[in-house]
Amino acid sequence: MTSRRTRNSLPGHDPAAPAPLARSGLPWLAGFCTLIMGSAFAGQSAPAAAAQADAPRIAVRSDATAAAFDLRVRDSVSGRALAAQVSLAPVGGAAARQRLDLAAAGGRLAGLAQGEYRLTVSAPGYLPVVTTVHSDNALGLPTTVWLSPKRESEALDLLALKAAECSDCSVLSGHVYDQRTGQPLAGARVRSGLGERAVTDADGYFEVRGKFAENASKADALPPTTSLDIEAPGYRAQRLDGLSLVNDSSHFVVDLQRGSGRSVEKRVHAQADSNAAARREREDFMRKLDADNAGQAMRAGQTLAAAQVSATAVSVPSSIRVGTSCSGRSCSGVSVYSLEDYVAKGLDEEWIPSWHAQSLAAGAVAYRTYGAYFVAHPISSRYDICNTTSCQVFNADSVSATVAAANATRGVILSRDGKSAAFSEYSSENNAWDDPGDGLSCSNNDLSCGNGNNGSPRNNWPCLSDSVGKGKGCFGHGRGMSQWGTQRWAANNGRDWKWITDHYFNNNNKPAGMRNAFRSDGGGSNPSGAPGTVDTNGTPLNVRSGPGTGYSVVGTLADGSSVTIQCQTNGTSVTGTFGTSSIWNRIGSGRFIPDAYTQTGSDGRVAPDC
């Protein structure tokens, strides 16, 4: 079998394909990175060889000013810089695939012709990430790929236990790095707004613990906030302001710039953000997208049930390109995460992390689906979604409770057609009544459903009885999930995340209008199995009813889809992206895909025998 770091010459479904790429190559030294140019194809046809020979040679060149982009690879948990293996091929042109070894300091990848490229990044001990890079012959946006360790870290959970030792304690930890080199900064001084102090160790790690006013963290109140000041000699000091204090552990990745002075980064929670202009921009954007999706609203006489969605394989992307350093939806950097890391790290920016676990889990489904929708409908050729209130708020922080919520709902998204992610809208308070005295911005242009109900009939969202919101003033657009409603249903009424999600998105299997999105059968209980990514270099992959090409096609998966491999068995031999293999991966009941088109990060079996 061909190495999971080495790909075959031609993509496709599961028919015959050329022989796999040989494991030989010629090392080329370029700056601080090594370029590996795979040149030997076993049984390669003349046209494929010509395509390889004619392809522009991609190399690491720090002096390039066009047809290039800066790439770095980091550990998604600690932020540590990683040496990595990089593979690039034009979408639909795997014969022109080129591979490089990238040093931990990163480098500028130059020589990209105009077009879309499939980028695969891997490192020993980490799950690979597959994403898309756009080249328009200009200097591209600096890109950071964040890889998840294969072994999940327990550090955040252990810190959460420290916080739980007292009912009103919060543990703030993190790692501090030199922004340019990625090296950890030892001896940096950290001070919290609660007066706690720490000094970073040789790994750049710090940890502070503080107490906060207990009554401020109760049900219908926003959590109190604090700040972190980080200083190191020769570096510009940085303040993180507006950090939520919850009875849990939080982790921060801090990059300091060389120089002097001080910068302040506002971390105001989305639920406390009073920036009316930013909210209006987001809600105008969402209203337009809602209108664009109006064709998916249920029509009179149409039937749709949960079973129709859960019985199919909804395509879930394995990664997402997040625009960073954004002004509105215009961004000057890109961070690429696995979709699950994106949910785990970003959920605490939209949902209050001290909320009930079932509220957070329901939020994780909406947050994940929202991100998946934008992977399929990117706002830019260079990134899928921005990290501000103009899209969906995100940063690289982690909170133990929201990481757990993402894990508990892993792979579950909402769909209206059983094939793709729905546009999963949500807003703070969806009660269809505007309290003139609360000072909150209500942008729902149809409050006809009345107090104690959700909905916006003018926008195809029918009325929904939602008693937990009665008497609460509208704060948002009124469509989809009510964020405060999820907390009240969970904390005060004992509802679980599945009931809450179904309540807001399909009226508990009584769909109408745009309230017709159902949960996919993507897991939801952290199902056992090995993670994998469909890798066909641009073409859909057939899902078959058994382990072979003679079995019936029961669906397709898009390139880059994330799958959970329940078990593996032998079947028809298939030549694909990763060579020739007779291994087939079962990804569900009566659902098999060839291992030759599945990125697993391993050359051997990764799951039990079926």
Coordinates of C-alpha atoms in Angstrom, one line a residue:
M1 CA 0.0 0.0 0.0
T2 CA 1.2 3.5 -0.8
S3 CA 2.2 5.6 2.2
R4 CA -0.5 8.0 3.6
R5 CA 2.0 10.8 3.0
T6 CA 2.3 9.7 -0.7
R7 CA -0.6 9.9 -3.2
N8 CA -1.3 8.1 -6.4
S9 CA -1.3 9.8 -9.8
L10 CA -4.9 10.0 -10.7
P11 CA -8.1 10.5 -8.7
G12 CA -11.5 9.0 -9.3
H13 CA -14.2 6.9 -7.8
D14 CA -13.2 3.2 -7.5
P15 CA -12.4 2.0 -11.0
A16 CA -8.9 1.0 -12.1
A17 CA -6.3 3.7 -12.0
P18 CA -2.5 3.9 -12.8
A19 CA -0.1 2.2 -10.5
P20 CA 0.9 4.0 -7.3
L21 CA 3.6 6.7 -7.0
A22 CA 6.9 5.1 -6.1
R23 CA 8.5 5.9 -2.8
S24 CA 11.5 7.6 -4.3
G25 CA 12.4 11.3 -4.6
L26 CA 15.2 13.7 -4.8
P27 CA 15.9 16.1 -1.8
W28 CA 16.4 19.7 -2.6
L29 CA 17.7 22.2 0.0
A30 CA 15.8 25.5 -0.2
G31 CA 16.4 28.0 2.7
F32 CA 15.4 26.3 5.9
C33 CA 13.1 23.7 4.3
T34 CA 13.7 20.6 2.2
L35 CA 11.9 20.1 -1.0
I36 CA 11.0 16.5 -2.0
M37 CA 10.1 16.1 -5.6
G38 CA 8.5 12.8 -6.3
S39 CA 9.4 11.8 -9.8
A40 CA 9.0 8.1 -10.3
F41 CA 5.6 6.7 -11.3
A42 CA 5.2 2.9 -11.6
G43 CA 3.5 2.2 -15.0
Q44 CA 2.9 5.9 -15.6
S45 CA 1.4 6.8 -19.0
A46 CA 3.1 9.2 -21.3
P47 CA 0.5 12.0 -20.9
A48 CA 0.7 11.8 -17.1
A49 CA 4.5 11.9 -17.3
A50 CA 4.3 14.9 -19.5
A51 CA 1.9 16.7 -17.1
Q52 CA 4.4 16.1 -14.3
A53 CA 7.3 17.4 -16.3
D54 CA 5.4 20.5 -17.5
A55 CA 4.1 21.4 -14.0
P56 CA 5.8 24.4 -12.4
R57 CA 8.2 23.4 -9.7
I58 CA 7.0 24.4 -6.2
A59 CA 9.8 25.3 -3.8
V60 CA 10.3 27.1 -0.5
R61 CA 11.6 30.6 -1.5
S62 CA 11.7 33.4 1.0
D63 CA 12.3 36.0 -1.7
A64 CA 9.2 35.2 -3.8
T65 CA 6.8 38.1 -4.3
A66 CA 4.2 36.4 -6.4
A67 CA 2.5 33.0 -7.0
A68 CA 3.4 32.1 -3.4
F69 CA 2.0 32.0 0.1
D70 CA 3.5 31.7 3.6
L71 CA 2.7 28.4 5.4
R72 CA 3.2 27.4 9.0
V73 CA 2.0 24.3 10.9
R74 CA 1.1 24.2 14.5
D75 CA -0.2 21.9 17.2
S76 CA -3.9 22.8 17.7
V77 CA -3.8 22.1 21.4
S78 CA -0.6 23.9 22.6
G79 CA 0.2 26.1 19.6
R80 CA 3.7 24.6 19.3
A81 CA 5.3 25.0 15.8
L82 CA 5.6 21.7 13.9
A83 CA 7.8 20.3 11.2
A84 CA 5.5 18.8 8.6
Q85 CA 5.1 17.0 5.3
V86 CA 3.3 19.0 2.7
S87 CA 1.6 17.7 -0.5
L88 CA 0.2 20.0 -3.2
A89 CA -1.6 19.1 -6.4
P90 CA -3.9 21.1 -8.7
V91 CA -7.5 20.1 -8.1
G92 CA -8.3 17.4 -10.7
G93 CA -4.6 17.1 -11.6
A94 CA -3.0 14.7 -9.2
A95 CA -0.4 13.7 -11.8
A96 CA 1.3 17.1 -11.1
R97 CA 1.5 16.4 -7.3
Q98 CA 4.5 17.7 -5.5
R99 CA 5.7 17.1 -2.0
L100 CA 7.8 19.1 0.4
D101 CA 9.2 18.8 3.9
L102 CA 8.5 22.0 5.9
A103 CA 10.6 23.0 8.9
A104 CA 8.9 24.1 12.1
A105 CA 9.6 27.7 11.3
G106 CA 7.5 27.4 8.2
G107 CA 8.3 28.9 4.8
R108 CA 7.0 30.6 1.7
L109 CA 5.8 28.1 -0.9
A110 CA 6.5 29.6 -4.4
G111 CA 5.9 28.5 -8.0
L112 CA 2.1 28.0 -7.8
A113 CA 0.4 28.4 -11.2
Q114 CA -3.0 30.1 -11.2
G115 CA -5.8 27.9 -9.9
E116 CA -7.0 25.7 -7.0
Y117 CA -4.7 23.3 -5.2
R118 CA -5.4 20.4 -2.9
L119 CA -3.1 20.8 0.1
T120 CA -2.4 17.9 2.5
V121 CA -0.5 18.5 5.6
S122 CA 0.7 15.8 8.0
A123 CA 3.2 15.2 10.8
P124 CA 4.1 12.2 12.9
G125 CA 1.7 11.8 15.8
Y126 CA -0.9 14.1 14.3
L127 CA -4.1 13.7 12.3
P128 CA -3.6 15.0 8.7
V129 CA -5.5 18.0 7.4
V130 CA -6.7 18.2 3.8
T131 CA -7.7 21.6 2.5
T132 CA -7.8 23.9 -0.6
V133 CA -5.5 26.7 -1.5
H134 CA -6.3 29.3 -4.2
S135 CA -3.5 30.9 -6.3
D136 CA -4.1 33.9 -8.5
N137 CA -0.4 34.6 -9.3
A138 CA -0.3 37.2 -6.5
L139 CA 1.2 36.8 -3.0
G140 CA -1.4 34.8 -1.1
L141 CA -2.6 35.2 2.4
P142 CA -0.3 33.8 5.2
T143 CA -1.8 30.5 6.2
T144 CA -1.4 28.4 9.4
V145 CA -2.6 24.8 9.4
W146 CA -3.4 23.5 12.9
L147 CA -3.0 19.7 13.4
S148 CA -4.8 17.7 16.1
P149 CA -2.7 15.2 18.1
K150 CA -3.7 11.6 17.5
R151 CA -3.8 11.2 21.3
E152 CA -6.3 13.5 22.9
S153 CA -4.8 15.7 25.6
E154 CA -6.2 15.4 29.1
A155 CA -4.5 18.6 30.3
L156 CA -7.6 20.9 30.0
D157 CA -9.8 18.4 31.8
L158 CA -7.2 18.1 34.7
L159 CA -7.2 21.9 35.0
A160 CA -11.0 21.8 35.0
L161 CA -10.8 19.5 38.1
K162 CA -8.6 22.2 39.7
A163 CA -11.3 24.8 39.0
A164 CA -14.0 22.5 40.4
E165 CA -12.2 22.3 43.7
C166 CA -14.0 25.5 44.6
S167 CA -17.4 26.6 43.2
D168 CA -16.2 30.0 42.1
C169 CA -12.7 29.4 40.7
S170 CA -11.4 29.7 37.1
V171 CA -8.1 28.4 35.8
L172 CA -6.5 30.3 33.0
S173 CA -3.6 28.6 31.2
G174 CA -1.7 29.1 28.0
H175 CA 1.4 29.0 25.9
V176 CA 3.4 32.1 24.8
Y177 CA 5.4 32.2 21.6
D178 CA 7.6 34.4 19.4
Q179 CA 5.2 35.4 16.6
R180 CA 7.9 35.3 13.9
T181 CA 9.8 32.2 14.8
G182 CA 7.2 30.2 16.6
Q183 CA 9.6 29.4 19.4
P184 CA 8.2 29.3 23.0
L185 CA 9.1 32.2 25.2
A186 CA 10.4 31.3 28.6
G187 CA 10.4 33.9 31.4
A188 CA 7.4 35.9 30.1
R189 CA 5.4 37.5 32.9
V190 CA 1.7 36.9 33.0
R191 CA -0.8 38.8 35.3
S192 CA -4.5 38.3 35.5
G193 CA -7.1 41.1 36.3
L194 CA -7.7 39.2 39.5
G195 CA -4.2 39.9 40.6
E196 CA -2.8 36.4 40.0
R197 CA 0.7 36.2 38.5
A198 CA 2.8 33.5 36.7
V199 CA 6.0 33.2 34.7
T200 CA 6.2 31.0 31.6
D201 CA 8.4 27.9 31.8
A202 CA 10.8 26.5 29.1
D203 CA 7.8 25.5 26.9
G204 CA 6.2 28.9 27.2
Y205 CA 3.5 27.5 29.5
F206 CA 1.7 29.5 32.2
E207 CA -1.2 28.9 34.6
V208 CA -3.1 31.2 36.9
R209 CA -6.1 30.5 39.1
G210 CA -8.5 33.0 40.5
K211 CA -11.9 33.4 42.3
F212 CA -14.8 35.4 41.1
A213 CA -18.2 36.5 42.4
E214 CA -20.3 33.4 42.6
N215 CA -23.7 35.0 42.1
A216 CA -22.6 36.5 38.8
S217 CA -22.4 33.1 37.1
K218 CA -26.0 32.1 37.7
A219 CA -28.7 31.2 35.1
D220 CA -29.7 34.4 33.3
A221 CA -26.6 36.5 33.9
L222 CA -23.6 37.0 31.8
P223 CA -20.4 35.7 33.4
P224 CA -17.9 38.2 34.9
T225 CA -14.8 39.1 33.0
T226 CA -11.1 39.6 33.5
S227 CA -8.0 40.3 31.6
L228 CA -4.6 38.8 31.0
D229 CA -1.4 40.9 30.5
I230 CA 1.6 39.1 29.0
E231 CA 5.0 40.8 28.9
A232 CA 8.5 39.7 27.8
P233 CA 11.7 41.7 27.4
G234 CA 12.2 42.8 23.8
Y235 CA 8.5 42.2 22.9
R236 CA 5.4 44.2 22.5
A237 CA 3.2 43.6 25.6
Q238 CA -0.2 42.2 25.0
R239 CA -3.5 42.4 26.9
L240 CA -6.4 40.0 26.4
D241 CA -9.4 41.9 27.7
G242 CA -13.0 40.8 28.4
L243 CA -12.2 37.1 29.1
S244 CA -15.2 35.2 30.6
L245 CA -14.6 33.9 34.1
V246 CA -16.3 30.5 34.5
N247 CA -15.9 27.6 36.9
D248 CA -13.8 25.8 34.4
S249 CA -10.4 25.8 32.7
S250 CA -9.4 27.9 29.6
H251 CA -6.3 27.7 27.5
F252 CA -4.9 30.5 25.3
V253 CA -2.3 30.6 22.6
V254 CA -0.4 33.9 22.7
D255 CA 2.0 35.2 20.0
L256 CA 4.1 38.2 21.0
Q257 CA 5.6 40.5 18.4
R258 CA 9.2 41.8 18.8
G259 CA 9.2 45.5 19.7
S260 CA 7.9 47.9 22.3
G261 CA 4.6 49.3 23.5
R262 CA 1.4 47.4 24.2
S263 CA -1.5 46.0 22.2
V264 CA -5.0 45.3 23.5
E265 CA -7.2 42.5 22.0
K266 CA -10.8 42.8 23.0
R267 CA -12.4 39.5 23.7
V268 CA -16.0 40.6 24.4
H269 CA -18.3 37.6 24.3
A270 CA -20.8 37.6 21.4
Q271 CA -23.7 37.5 24.0
A272 CA -22.4 40.8 25.5
D273 CA -21.3 42.5 22.3
S274 CA -23.2 45.8 22.1
N275 CA -21.6 46.7 18.7
A276 CA -24.9 47.4 16.9
A277 CA -23.2 48.0 13.6
A278 CA -21.4 44.7 13.6
R279 CA -24.6 42.8 14.6
R280 CA -26.6 44.6 11.9
E281 CA -23.9 43.7 9.3
R282 CA -24.1 40.0 10.4
E283 CA -27.9 39.9 10.4
D284 CA -28.2 41.6 7.0
F285 CA -25.7 39.0 5.7
M286 CA -27.7 36.2 7.3
R287 CA -31.0 37.5 6.0
K288 CA -29.6 37.5 2.5
L289 CA -28.4 33.9 2.9
D290 CA -31.7 33.0 4.3
A291 CA -33.4 34.3 1.2
D292 CA -30.9 32.5 -1.0
N293 CA -31.9 29.2 0.7
A294 CA -35.7 29.9 0.5
G295 CA -36.0 27.2 -2.1
Q296 CA -35.3 24.6 0.7
A297 CA -38.4 25.7 2.6
M298 CA -41.1 23.0 2.8
R299 CA -44.0 23.5 0.4
A300 CA -47.7 22.5 0.9
G301 CA -48.1 18.8 0.6
Q302 CA -44.4 18.1 0.8
T303 CA -43.3 15.5 3.3
L304 CA -40.0 15.2 5.1
A305 CA -39.1 13.2 8.2
A306 CA -36.1 12.8 10.4
A307 CA -35.6 9.2 9.2
Q308 CA -35.1 10.5 5.6
V309 CA -32.1 12.6 6.7
S310 CA -30.6 10.2 9.3
A311 CA -30.7 7.3 6.9
T312 CA -28.4 9.1 4.4
A313 CA -24.8 10.1 4.5
V314 CA -24.6 13.8 4.8
S315 CA -21.3 15.1 3.5
V316 CA -19.4 16.6 6.5
P317 CA -16.2 18.5 5.6
S318 CA -13.1 17.4 7.4
S319 CA -11.6 20.9 7.6
I320 CA -12.4 24.6 7.4
R321 CA -10.5 27.6 6.3
V322 CA -11.0 30.5 8.8
G323 CA -10.2 34.0 7.8
T324 CA -8.3 35.8 10.6
S325 CA -7.3 39.4 11.3
C326 CA -10.6 40.4 9.8
S327 CA -12.4 43.7 9.3
G328 CA -16.0 42.6 8.8
R329 CA -15.7 39.7 6.2
S330 CA -12.4 41.0 4.7
C331 CA -9.5 39.0 6.3
S332 CA -5.7 39.2 5.9
G333 CA -4.8 35.7 7.2
V334 CA -6.0 32.2 7.1
S335 CA -6.1 29.4 9.8
V336 CA -7.0 25.9 8.7
Y337 CA -8.5 23.6 11.4
S338 CA -10.2 20.2 11.3
L339 CA -13.9 20.9 11.5
E340 CA -14.1 19.3 15.0
D341 CA -11.3 21.5 16.3
Y342 CA -13.1 24.5 14.9
V343 CA -16.2 23.6 16.9
A344 CA -14.3 22.8 20.1
K345 CA -12.4 26.1 20.0
G346 CA -15.1 28.4 18.7
L347 CA -18.2 27.4 20.5
D348 CA -17.3 29.3 23.7
E349 CA -17.3 32.5 21.7
E350 CA -21.0 32.2 20.7
W351 CA -22.4 30.1 23.6
I352 CA -21.6 31.0 27.2
P353 CA -19.3 28.2 28.4
S354 CA -20.8 28.1 31.9
W355 CA -24.1 27.1 30.4
H356 CA -25.6 23.6 30.9
A357 CA -23.8 20.8 29.1
Q358 CA -26.9 19.9 27.1
S359 CA -27.2 23.6 25.9
L360 CA -23.6 23.6 24.8
A361 CA -24.1 20.3 22.9
A362 CA -27.1 21.7 21.1
G363 CA -25.0 24.8 20.3
A364 CA -22.2 22.6 19.0
V365 CA -24.5 21.1 16.4
A366 CA -25.7 24.5 15.2
Y367 CA -22.1 25.9 15.3
R368 CA -20.7 22.9 13.4
T369 CA -23.4 23.0 10.7
Y370 CA -23.0 26.7 10.2
G371 CA -19.3 26.2 9.6
A372 CA -19.9 23.2 7.3
Y373 CA -22.4 25.3 5.3
F374 CA -19.7 27.9 4.6
V375 CA -17.2 25.3 3.5
A376 CA -19.6 24.5 0.8
H377 CA -20.4 28.2 0.2
P378 CA -17.2 30.1 1.0
I379 CA -17.3 33.8 1.3
S380 CA -13.9 34.1 -0.4
S381 CA -11.8 31.9 -2.7
R382 CA -9.1 32.0 0.0
Y383 CA -11.1 31.3 3.1
D384 CA -14.5 29.8 3.9
I385 CA -15.6 31.9 6.8
C386 CA -14.4 34.9 8.8
N387 CA -13.8 34.8 12.6
T388 CA -15.8 37.9 13.6
T389 CA -19.4 38.7 14.4
S390 CA -19.9 39.3 10.7
C391 CA -19.8 35.5 10.2
Q392 CA -19.4 33.3 13.3
V393 CA -17.1 34.3 16.1
F394 CA -14.0 32.2 16.6
N395 CA -10.5 32.3 18.1
A396 CA -8.0 29.7 19.1
D397 CA -8.9 29.6 22.8
S398 CA -10.2 26.4 24.4
V399 CA -12.6 25.9 27.3
S400 CA -13.0 22.4 28.8
A401 CA -16.8 22.5 28.7
T402 CA -17.2 23.5 25.1
V403 CA -14.5 21.0 24.0
A404 CA -16.6 18.3 25.7
A405 CA -19.7 19.5 23.9
A406 CA -18.0 19.2 20.6
N407 CA -16.8 15.7 21.4
A408 CA -20.3 14.6 22.6
T409 CA -21.8 15.6 19.2
R410 CA -18.9 14.8 16.9
G411 CA -19.9 14.7 13.3
V412 CA -23.5 15.6 13.8
I413 CA -24.8 18.3 11.5
L414 CA -28.2 19.5 10.3
S415 CA -29.5 18.9 6.8
R416 CA -32.6 19.8 4.8
D417 CA -31.9 17.5 1.9
G418 CA -30.1 14.6 3.4
K419 CA -27.0 15.5 1.4
S420 CA -25.5 18.8 2.5
A421 CA -25.3 21.0 5.6
A422 CA -28.2 23.3 6.2
F423 CA -27.8 27.0 6.8
S424 CA -28.3 26.7 10.6
E425 CA -29.2 30.1 11.8
Y426 CA -29.4 31.1 15.5
S427 CA -29.5 34.3 17.5
S428 CA -29.4 35.3 21.2
E429 CA -33.1 35.6 22.1
N430 CA -35.7 34.6 19.6
N431 CA -38.9 35.4 21.5
A432 CA -41.2 37.3 19.1
W433 CA -41.7 40.3 21.4
D434 CA -39.6 43.4 21.6
D435 CA -39.1 44.7 25.1
P436 CA -38.8 48.5 24.6
G437 CA -37.0 48.9 27.9
D438 CA -34.2 46.3 27.6
G439 CA -32.0 48.3 25.3
L440 CA -31.4 45.2 23.1
S441 CA -31.4 45.2 19.4
C442 CA -34.3 43.2 17.8
S443 CA -33.9 42.8 14.1
N444 CA -36.8 40.3 13.5
N445 CA -38.9 42.1 10.9
D446 CA -42.0 40.0 11.7
L447 CA -43.0 39.6 15.3
S448 CA -46.5 38.4 14.5
C449 CA -45.9 35.1 16.3
G450 CA -46.1 37.0 19.6
N451 CA -44.8 36.7 23.1
G452 CA -43.9 33.1 24.1
N453 CA -43.3 32.0 20.5
N454 CA -40.4 32.0 18.1
G455 CA -40.6 32.6 14.4
S456 CA -40.5 35.1 11.5
P457 CA -43.2 34.0 9.1
R458 CA -42.3 36.7 6.6
N459 CA -38.9 34.9 6.2
N460 CA -40.3 31.4 6.0
W461 CA -39.7 30.6 9.6
P462 CA -43.1 29.5 11.0
C463 CA -44.3 30.2 14.6
L464 CA -43.0 27.8 17.3
S465 CA -44.3 27.7 20.8
D466 CA -41.3 28.4 23.1
S467 CA -42.5 29.0 26.6
V468 CA -39.0 29.4 28.1
G469 CA -38.6 32.7 26.3
K470 CA -41.9 34.3 27.3
G471 CA -41.3 37.8 28.7
K472 CA -37.8 38.0 27.3
G473 CA -37.2 40.7 24.8
C474 CA -36.1 39.7 21.3
F475 CA -32.4 40.1 20.8
G476 CA -31.5 39.0 17.2
H477 CA -33.3 38.0 14.0
G478 CA -35.7 35.4 15.4
R479 CA -34.8 32.6 13.0
G480 CA -33.6 29.1 13.9
M481 CA -32.2 28.4 17.3
S482 CA -32.6 30.6 20.3
Q483 CA -29.3 30.5 22.2
W484 CA -30.7 31.6 25.6
G485 CA -33.6 29.2 24.9
T486 CA -31.2 26.3 24.7
Q487 CA -29.9 27.1 28.2
R488 CA -33.4 27.4 29.7
W489 CA -34.6 24.2 28.2
A490 CA -31.6 22.3 29.4
A491 CA -31.1 23.9 32.9
N492 CA -34.7 24.5 33.9
N493 CA -36.6 21.8 32.0
G494 CA -34.2 18.8 31.8
R495 CA -34.2 18.6 28.0
D496 CA -31.2 17.0 26.2
W497 CA -29.3 18.4 23.2
K498 CA -31.2 16.2 20.7
W499 CA -34.6 17.4 21.8
I500 CA -33.4 21.0 21.9
T501 CA -31.9 20.8 18.4
D502 CA -35.0 19.2 17.0
H503 CA -37.3 21.7 18.8
Y504 CA -35.8 24.7 17.1
F505 CA -34.9 23.3 13.7
N506 CA -37.8 20.9 12.9
N507 CA -40.4 21.4 15.7
N508 CA -39.7 17.9 16.9
N509 CA -40.4 16.2 13.7
K510 CA -43.3 18.5 12.7
P511 CA -41.4 20.5 10.0
A512 CA -42.7 23.5 8.1
G513 CA -41.2 26.3 6.1
M514 CA -37.5 26.7 6.9
R515 CA -38.0 24.9 10.2
N516 CA -37.2 21.6 8.4
A517 CA -33.6 20.7 9.2
F518 CA -32.8 17.4 10.7
R519 CA -29.8 15.9 12.5
S520 CA -27.6 13.7 10.4
D521 CA -26.7 10.2 11.6
G522 CA -23.1 11.3 12.2
G523 CA -22.6 9.9 15.6
G524 CA -23.4 12.2 18.5
S525 CA -22.1 10.0 21.3
N526 CA -18.4 10.2 20.4
P527 CA -18.8 6.9 18.5
S528 CA -15.8 4.5 18.5
G529 CA -13.9 4.1 15.4
A530 CA -11.0 5.7 13.5
P531 CA -11.2 9.1 11.8
G532 CA -10.6 9.3 8.1
T533 CA -10.9 11.8 5.3
V534 CA -12.1 11.1 1.8
D535 CA -9.3 12.1 -0.6
T536 CA -10.1 11.9 -4.3
N537 CA -8.5 15.2 -5.5
G538 CA -11.8 16.7 -6.4
T539 CA -14.3 14.0 -7.5
P540 CA -17.1 12.4 -5.5
L541 CA -16.5 9.0 -4.0
N542 CA -19.1 6.2 -4.4
V543 CA -20.4 4.7 -1.2
R544 CA -21.3 1.1 -1.7
S545 CA -23.5 -1.4 0.1
G546 CA -20.7 -3.9 0.5
P547 CA -16.9 -4.1 0.3
G548 CA -16.5 -4.1 -3.5
T549 CA -17.1 -2.4 -6.8
G550 CA -19.8 -5.0 -7.6
Y551 CA -22.0 -3.8 -4.8
S552 CA -24.7 -1.2 -5.4
V553 CA -24.0 2.5 -5.0
V554 CA -26.0 3.8 -2.0
G555 CA -24.6 7.4 -2.0
T556 CA -21.6 9.6 -2.6
L557 CA -19.2 11.5 -0.5
A558 CA -17.6 14.8 -1.5
D559 CA -13.8 15.0 -1.6
G560 CA -12.6 16.2 1.8
S561 CA -15.5 14.6 3.7
S562 CA -14.9 13.4 7.2
V563 CA -15.8 9.8 8.0
T564 CA -15.6 7.5 11.0
I565 CA -14.2 4.1 10.1
Q566 CA -16.1 1.6 12.3
C567 CA -14.3 -1.5 11.0
Q568 CA -12.3 -2.7 8.0
T569 CA -12.6 -5.8 5.8
N570 CA -11.1 -7.2 2.5
G571 CA -13.0 -6.9 -0.8
T572 CA -12.4 -5.8 -4.4
S573 CA -8.9 -4.4 -5.0
V574 CA -9.0 -0.7 -5.9
T575 CA -6.3 1.6 -7.1
G576 CA -6.8 5.1 -5.8
T577 CA -5.1 8.1 -4.3
F578 CA -3.1 6.0 -1.8
G579 CA -2.2 3.1 -4.1
T580 CA -3.7 -0.3 -4.6
S581 CA -5.5 -1.9 -1.7
S582 CA -8.2 -4.5 -1.1
I583 CA -9.2 -3.0 2.2
W584 CA -12.7 -1.5 2.5
N585 CA -13.8 0.8 5.3
R586 CA -17.3 0.4 6.8
I587 CA -18.5 3.9 7.7
G588 CA -22.1 2.9 8.6
S589 CA -24.6 0.1 8.3
G590 CA -24.4 -1.1 4.7
R591 CA -22.0 1.7 3.8
F592 CA -18.5 1.0 2.6
I593 CA -15.7 3.0 0.9
P594 CA -12.3 1.9 -0.4
D595 CA -9.3 2.5 1.8
A596 CA -7.4 3.5 -1.3
Y597 CA -9.3 6.8 -1.2
T598 CA -9.3 7.3 2.5
Q599 CA -6.7 9.5 4.3
T600 CA -6.1 7.8 7.7
G601 CA -2.5 8.9 8.5
S602 CA -1.4 5.2 8.5
D603 CA -0.2 2.7 6.0
G604 CA -1.8 -0.2 8.0
R605 CA -5.2 -1.0 9.3
V606 CA -6.6 1.6 11.7
A607 CA -9.9 -0.1 12.8
P608 CA -11.0 -3.6 13.9
D609 CA -11.9 -6.3 11.4
C610 CA -15.6 -6.3 10.4

